[in-house]
mmCIF file of C-alpha atoms in Angstrom:
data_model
loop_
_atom_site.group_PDB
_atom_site.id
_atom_site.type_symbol
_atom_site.label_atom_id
_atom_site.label_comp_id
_atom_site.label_asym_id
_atom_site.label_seq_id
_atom_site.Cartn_x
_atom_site.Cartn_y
_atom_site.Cartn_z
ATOM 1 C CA UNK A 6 12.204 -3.565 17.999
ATOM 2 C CA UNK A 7 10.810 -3.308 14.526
ATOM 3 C CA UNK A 8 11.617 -5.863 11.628
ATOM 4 C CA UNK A 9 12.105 -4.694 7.762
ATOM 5 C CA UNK A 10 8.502 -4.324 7.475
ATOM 6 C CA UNK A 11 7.927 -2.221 10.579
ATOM 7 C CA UNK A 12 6.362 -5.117 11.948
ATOM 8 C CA UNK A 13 6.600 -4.792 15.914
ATOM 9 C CA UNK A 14 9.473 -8.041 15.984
ATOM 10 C CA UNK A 15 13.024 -8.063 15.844
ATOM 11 C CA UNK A 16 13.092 -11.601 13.386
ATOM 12 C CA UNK A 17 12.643 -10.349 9.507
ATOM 13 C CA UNK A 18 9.714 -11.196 7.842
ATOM 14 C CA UNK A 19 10.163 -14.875 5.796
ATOM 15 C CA UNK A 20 6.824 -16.159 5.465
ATOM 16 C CA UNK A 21 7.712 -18.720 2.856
ATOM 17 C CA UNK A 22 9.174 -20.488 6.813
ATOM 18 C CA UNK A 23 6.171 -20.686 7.854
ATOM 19 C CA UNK A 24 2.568 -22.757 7.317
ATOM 20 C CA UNK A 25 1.094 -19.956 9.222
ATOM 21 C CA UNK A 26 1.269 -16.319 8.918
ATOM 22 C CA UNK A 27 -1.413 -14.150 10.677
ATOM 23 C CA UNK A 28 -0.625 -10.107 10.160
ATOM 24 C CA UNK A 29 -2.117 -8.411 13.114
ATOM 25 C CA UNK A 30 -2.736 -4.661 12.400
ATOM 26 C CA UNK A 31 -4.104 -1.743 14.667
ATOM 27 C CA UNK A 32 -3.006 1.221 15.896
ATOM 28 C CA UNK A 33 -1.244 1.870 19.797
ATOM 29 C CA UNK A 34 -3.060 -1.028 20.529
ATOM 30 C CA UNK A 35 -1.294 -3.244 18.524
ATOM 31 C CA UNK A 36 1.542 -1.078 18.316
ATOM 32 C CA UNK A 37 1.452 -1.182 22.224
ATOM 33 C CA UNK A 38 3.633 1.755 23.909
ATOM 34 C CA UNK A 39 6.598 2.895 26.814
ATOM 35 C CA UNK A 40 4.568 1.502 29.570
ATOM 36 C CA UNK A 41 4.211 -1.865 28.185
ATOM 37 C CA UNK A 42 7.363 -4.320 27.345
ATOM 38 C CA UNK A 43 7.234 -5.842 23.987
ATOM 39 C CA UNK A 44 7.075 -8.872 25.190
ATOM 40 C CA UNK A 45 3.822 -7.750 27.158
ATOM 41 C CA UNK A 46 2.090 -6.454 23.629
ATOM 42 C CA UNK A 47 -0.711 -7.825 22.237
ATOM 43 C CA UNK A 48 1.199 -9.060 18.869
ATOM 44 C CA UNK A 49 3.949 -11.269 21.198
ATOM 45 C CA UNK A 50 1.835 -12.215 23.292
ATOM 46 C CA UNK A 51 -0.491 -14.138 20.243
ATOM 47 C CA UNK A 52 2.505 -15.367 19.138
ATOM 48 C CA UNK A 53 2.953 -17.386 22.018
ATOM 49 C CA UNK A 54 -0.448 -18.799 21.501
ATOM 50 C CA UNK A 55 -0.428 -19.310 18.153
ATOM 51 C CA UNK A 56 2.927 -18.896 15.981
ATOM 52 C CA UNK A 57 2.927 -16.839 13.374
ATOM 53 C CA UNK A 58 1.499 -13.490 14.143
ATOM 54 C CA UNK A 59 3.521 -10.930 12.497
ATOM 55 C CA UNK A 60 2.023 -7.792 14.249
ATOM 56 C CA UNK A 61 2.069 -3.993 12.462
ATOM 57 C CA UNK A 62 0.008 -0.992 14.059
ATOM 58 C CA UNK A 63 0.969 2.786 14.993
ATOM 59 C CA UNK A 64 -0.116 5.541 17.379
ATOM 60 C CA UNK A 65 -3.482 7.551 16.214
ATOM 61 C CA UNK A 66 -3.508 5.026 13.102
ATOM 62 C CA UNK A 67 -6.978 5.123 11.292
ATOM 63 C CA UNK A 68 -8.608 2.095 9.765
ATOM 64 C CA UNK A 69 -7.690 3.800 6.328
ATOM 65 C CA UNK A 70 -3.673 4.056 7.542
ATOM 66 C CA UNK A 71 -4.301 0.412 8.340
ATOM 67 C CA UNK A 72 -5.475 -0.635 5.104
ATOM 68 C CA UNK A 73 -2.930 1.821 3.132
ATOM 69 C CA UNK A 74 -0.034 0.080 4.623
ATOM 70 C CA UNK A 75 -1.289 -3.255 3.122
ATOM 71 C CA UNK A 76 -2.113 -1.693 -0.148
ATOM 72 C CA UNK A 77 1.593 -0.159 -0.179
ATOM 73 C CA UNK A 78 2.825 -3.593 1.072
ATOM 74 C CA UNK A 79 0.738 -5.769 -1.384
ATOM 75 C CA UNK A 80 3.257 -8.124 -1.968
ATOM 76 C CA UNK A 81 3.144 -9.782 1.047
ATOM 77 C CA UNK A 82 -0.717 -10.338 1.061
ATOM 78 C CA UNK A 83 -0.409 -13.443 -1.004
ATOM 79 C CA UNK A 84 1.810 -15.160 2.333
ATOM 80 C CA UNK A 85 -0.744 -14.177 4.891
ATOM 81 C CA UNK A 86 -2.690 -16.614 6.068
ATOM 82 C CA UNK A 87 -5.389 -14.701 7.634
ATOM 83 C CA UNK A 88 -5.545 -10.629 8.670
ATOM 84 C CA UNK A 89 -7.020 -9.828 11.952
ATOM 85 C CA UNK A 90 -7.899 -5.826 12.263
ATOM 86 C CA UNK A 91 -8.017 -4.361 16.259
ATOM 87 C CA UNK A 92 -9.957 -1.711 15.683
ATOM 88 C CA UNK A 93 -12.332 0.612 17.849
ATOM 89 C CA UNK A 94 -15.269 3.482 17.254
ATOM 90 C CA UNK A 95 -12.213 6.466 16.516
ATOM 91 C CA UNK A 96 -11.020 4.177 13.540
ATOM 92 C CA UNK A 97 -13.412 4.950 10.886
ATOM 93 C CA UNK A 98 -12.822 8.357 10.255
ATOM 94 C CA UNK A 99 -10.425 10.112 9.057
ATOM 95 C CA UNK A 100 -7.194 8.667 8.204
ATOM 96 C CA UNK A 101 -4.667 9.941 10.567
ATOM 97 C CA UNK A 102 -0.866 11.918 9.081
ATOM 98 C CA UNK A 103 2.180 12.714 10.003
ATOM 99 C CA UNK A 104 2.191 16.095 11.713
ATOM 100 C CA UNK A 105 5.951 16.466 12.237
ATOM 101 C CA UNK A 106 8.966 14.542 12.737
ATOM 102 C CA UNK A 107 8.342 15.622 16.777
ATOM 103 C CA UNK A 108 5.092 13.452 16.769
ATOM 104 C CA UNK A 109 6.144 10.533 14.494
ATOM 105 C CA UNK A 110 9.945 10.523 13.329
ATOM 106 C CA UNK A 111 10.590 8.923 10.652
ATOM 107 C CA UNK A 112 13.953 7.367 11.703
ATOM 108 C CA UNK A 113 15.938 7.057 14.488
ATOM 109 C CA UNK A 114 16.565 10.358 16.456
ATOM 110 C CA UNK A 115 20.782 10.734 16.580
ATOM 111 C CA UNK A 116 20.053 11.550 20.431
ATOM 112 C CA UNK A 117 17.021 9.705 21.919
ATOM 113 C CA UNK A 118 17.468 12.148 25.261
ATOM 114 C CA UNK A 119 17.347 15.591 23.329
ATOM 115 C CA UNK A 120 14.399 13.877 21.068
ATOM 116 C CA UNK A 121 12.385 13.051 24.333
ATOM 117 C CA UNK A 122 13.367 16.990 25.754
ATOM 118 C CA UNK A 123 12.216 18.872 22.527
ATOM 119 C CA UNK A 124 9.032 16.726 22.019
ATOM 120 C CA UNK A 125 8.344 17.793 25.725
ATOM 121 C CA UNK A 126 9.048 21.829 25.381
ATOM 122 C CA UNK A 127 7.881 22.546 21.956
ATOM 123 C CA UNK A 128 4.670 20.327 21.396
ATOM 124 C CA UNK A 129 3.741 20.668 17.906
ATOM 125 C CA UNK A 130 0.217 21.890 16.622
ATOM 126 C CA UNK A 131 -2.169 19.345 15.395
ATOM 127 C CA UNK A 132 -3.006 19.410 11.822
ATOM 128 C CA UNK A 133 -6.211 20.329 10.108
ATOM 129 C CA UNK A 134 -8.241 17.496 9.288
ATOM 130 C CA UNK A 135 -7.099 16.290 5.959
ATOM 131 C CA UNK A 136 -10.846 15.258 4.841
ATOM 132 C CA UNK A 137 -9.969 11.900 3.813
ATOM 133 C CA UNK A 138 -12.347 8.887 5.037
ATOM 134 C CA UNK A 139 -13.518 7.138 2.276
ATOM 135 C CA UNK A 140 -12.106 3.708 3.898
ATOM 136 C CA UNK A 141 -14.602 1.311 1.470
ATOM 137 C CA UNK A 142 -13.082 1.841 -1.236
ATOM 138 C CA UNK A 143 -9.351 0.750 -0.123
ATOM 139 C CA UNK A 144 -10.874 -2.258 2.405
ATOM 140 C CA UNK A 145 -12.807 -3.395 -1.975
ATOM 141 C CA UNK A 146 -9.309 -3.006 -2.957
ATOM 142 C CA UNK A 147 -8.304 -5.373 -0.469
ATOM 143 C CA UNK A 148 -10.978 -7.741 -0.885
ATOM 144 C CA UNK A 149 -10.183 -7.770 -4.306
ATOM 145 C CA UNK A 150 -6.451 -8.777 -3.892
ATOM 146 C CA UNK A 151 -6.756 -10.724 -0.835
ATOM 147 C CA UNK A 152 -9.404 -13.087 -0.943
ATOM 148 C CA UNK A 153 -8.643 -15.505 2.303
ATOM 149 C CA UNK A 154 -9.858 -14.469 5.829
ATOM 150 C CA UNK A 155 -10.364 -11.556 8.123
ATOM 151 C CA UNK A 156 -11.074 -11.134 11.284
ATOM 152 C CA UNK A 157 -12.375 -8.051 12.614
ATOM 153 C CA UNK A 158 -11.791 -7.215 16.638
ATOM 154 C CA UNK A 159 -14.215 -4.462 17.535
ATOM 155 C CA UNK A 160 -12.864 -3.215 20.513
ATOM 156 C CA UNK A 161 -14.673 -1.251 22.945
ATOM 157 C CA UNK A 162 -13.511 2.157 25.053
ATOM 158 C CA UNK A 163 -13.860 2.091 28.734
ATOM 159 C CA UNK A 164 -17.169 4.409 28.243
ATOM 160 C CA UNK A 165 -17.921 2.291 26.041
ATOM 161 C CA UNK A 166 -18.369 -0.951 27.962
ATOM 162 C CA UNK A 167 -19.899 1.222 30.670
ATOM 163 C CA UNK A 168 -22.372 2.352 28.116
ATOM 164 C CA UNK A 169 -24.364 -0.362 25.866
ATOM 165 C CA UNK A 170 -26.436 2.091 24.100
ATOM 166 C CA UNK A 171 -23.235 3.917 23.191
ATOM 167 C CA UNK A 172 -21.149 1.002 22.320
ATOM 168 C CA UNK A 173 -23.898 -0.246 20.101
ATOM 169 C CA UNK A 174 -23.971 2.916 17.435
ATOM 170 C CA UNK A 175 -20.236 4.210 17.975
ATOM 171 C CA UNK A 176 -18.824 0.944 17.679
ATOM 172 C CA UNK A 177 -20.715 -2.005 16.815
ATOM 173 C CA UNK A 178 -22.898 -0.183 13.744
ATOM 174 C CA UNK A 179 -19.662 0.770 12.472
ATOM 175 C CA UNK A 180 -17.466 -2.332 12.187
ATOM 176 C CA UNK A 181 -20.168 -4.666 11.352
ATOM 177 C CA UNK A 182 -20.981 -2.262 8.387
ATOM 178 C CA UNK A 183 -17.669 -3.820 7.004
ATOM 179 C CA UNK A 184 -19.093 -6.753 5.716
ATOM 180 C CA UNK A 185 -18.176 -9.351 3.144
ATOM 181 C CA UNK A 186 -17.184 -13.148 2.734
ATOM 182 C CA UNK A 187 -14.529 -14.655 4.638
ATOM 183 C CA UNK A 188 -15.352 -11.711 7.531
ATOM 184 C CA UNK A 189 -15.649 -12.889 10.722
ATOM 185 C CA UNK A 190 -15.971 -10.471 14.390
ATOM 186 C CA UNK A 191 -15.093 -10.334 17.233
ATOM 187 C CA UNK A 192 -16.981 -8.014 20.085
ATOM 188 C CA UNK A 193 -14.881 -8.174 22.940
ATOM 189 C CA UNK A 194 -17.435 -6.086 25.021
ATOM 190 C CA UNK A 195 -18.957 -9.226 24.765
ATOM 191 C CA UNK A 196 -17.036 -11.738 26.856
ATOM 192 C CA UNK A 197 -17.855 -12.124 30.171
ATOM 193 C CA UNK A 198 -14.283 -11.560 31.501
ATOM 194 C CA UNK A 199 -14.071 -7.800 29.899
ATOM 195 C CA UNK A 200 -14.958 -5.171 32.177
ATOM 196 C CA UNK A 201 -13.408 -1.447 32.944
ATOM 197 C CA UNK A 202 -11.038 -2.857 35.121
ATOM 198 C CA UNK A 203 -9.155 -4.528 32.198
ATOM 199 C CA UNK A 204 -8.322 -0.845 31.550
ATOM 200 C CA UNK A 205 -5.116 1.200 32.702
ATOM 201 C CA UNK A 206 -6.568 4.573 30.903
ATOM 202 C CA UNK A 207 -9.893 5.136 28.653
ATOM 203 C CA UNK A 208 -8.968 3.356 25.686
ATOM 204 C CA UNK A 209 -5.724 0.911 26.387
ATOM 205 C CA UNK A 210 -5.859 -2.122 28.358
ATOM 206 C CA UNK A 211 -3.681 -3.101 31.274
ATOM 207 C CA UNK A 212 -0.982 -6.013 31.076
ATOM 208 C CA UNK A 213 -3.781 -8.384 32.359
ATOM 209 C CA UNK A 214 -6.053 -7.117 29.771
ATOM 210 C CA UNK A 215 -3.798 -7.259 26.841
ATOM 211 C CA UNK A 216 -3.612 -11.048 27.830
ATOM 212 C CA UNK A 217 -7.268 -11.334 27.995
ATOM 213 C CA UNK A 218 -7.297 -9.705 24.382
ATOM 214 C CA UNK A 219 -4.690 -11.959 23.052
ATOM 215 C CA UNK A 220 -6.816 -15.252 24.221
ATOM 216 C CA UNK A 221 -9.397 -13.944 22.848
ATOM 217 C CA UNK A 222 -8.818 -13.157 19.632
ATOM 218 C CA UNK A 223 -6.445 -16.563 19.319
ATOM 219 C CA UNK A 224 -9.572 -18.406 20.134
ATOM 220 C CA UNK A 225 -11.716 -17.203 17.312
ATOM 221 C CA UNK A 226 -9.284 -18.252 14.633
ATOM 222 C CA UNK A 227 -9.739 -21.655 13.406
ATOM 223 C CA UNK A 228 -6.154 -22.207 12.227
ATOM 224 C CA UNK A 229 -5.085 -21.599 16.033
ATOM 225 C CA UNK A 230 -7.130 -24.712 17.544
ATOM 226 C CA UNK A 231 -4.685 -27.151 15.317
ATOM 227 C CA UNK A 232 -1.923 -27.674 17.894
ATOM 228 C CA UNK A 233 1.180 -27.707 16.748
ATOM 229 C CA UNK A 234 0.646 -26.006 13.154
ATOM 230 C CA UNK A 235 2.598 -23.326 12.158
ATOM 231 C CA UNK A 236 5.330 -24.276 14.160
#
């Protein structure tokens, strides 16, 4: 279920309802997929933890997709209350496009069986790299228009927390190069109850794991300790 916004909740989004409103954006992490129930995805599952977490992400999304949604949604960056970005060591390259309405359809297929049986027998190609990865520029533009808080979530691959040295220069060099006020991070390699177990594939994390990641991130943000606000 997606909301007016494409946010991954059914409710609209009315922030004006609200003391708290925390935008959660990523890619299939957020996003979360077939083999996980929405109620199961990291964006609900915050919720419940800390109301309001109004989460946004898509497959193969790109710290620059990320940060061009909000710079095509800028009106709504004056409600939130803080931004939290999931993002891991793929994310700051090139921003990811549409290939085809096979890949990423645009609206609802008329016949969600026959969409499932011609994205099976006729893959499509992948693109050529569009060359596009200047993501500094759009995350100024952001500081610029949204001055309040940000947290970053650098979140590590399954090689990755297998691999320090590797973690360390694909990931942690990378996101802490974002920099500026009102940033905060968090390294979820770090926390002692991460480990390739809390993995169901390389990169995305098992039910138990998305739980892990929710706790995590809810107990980094200050706004989240206050019981009972935002409700």
């Amino acid at each position: 279920m997606f909301n007016e916004l494409s946010m991954g909740v059914a409710e609209p989004f009315r922030p004006d309802e609200n003391a708290r409103n925390i935008l959660l954006v990523g890619d299939s992490l957020v996003m979360g997929g077939n083999l996980t129930d929405q109620p199961q995805r990291l964006g609900p599952l915050m919720n419940v933890l800390c109301p309001r977490v109004w989460p946004v992400g898509a497959g193969s999304w790109a710290f620059l997709n990320e940060l061009r949604y909000l710079h095509q949604h800028a009106d709504i960056l004056s409600s939130l209350t803080r931004i939290v970005f999931v993002l891991n060591s793929a994310d700051f390259g090139e921003a990811s496009r549409w290939i085809s309405e096979r890949t990423h359809p645009t609206q609802r297929p008329v016949l969600a069986v026959w969409y499932v049986i011609d994205k099976k027998l006729f893959p499509a190609r992948e693109a050529p790299p569009i060359g596009d990865s200047d993501w500094r520029s759009e995350f100024a533009w952001l500081r610029r228009e949204y001055p309040g808080p940000i947290t970053i979530v650098l979140y590590p691959t399954r090689a990755e927390v297998l691999d320090a040295r590797s973690r360390s220069v694909n990931l942690n060099a990378a996101g802490e190069g974002i920099g500026s006020g009102m940033t905060s991070y968090v390294v979820i390699a770090d926390g002692q109850d991460w480990s390739s177990s809390s993995y169901r594939d390389e990169i995305h994390p098992t039910d138990e794991g998305n739980a892990k990641l929710a706790r995590r991130i809810v107990a980094s943000i200050p706004e989240c300790k206050n019981e009972g606000a935002g409700h």
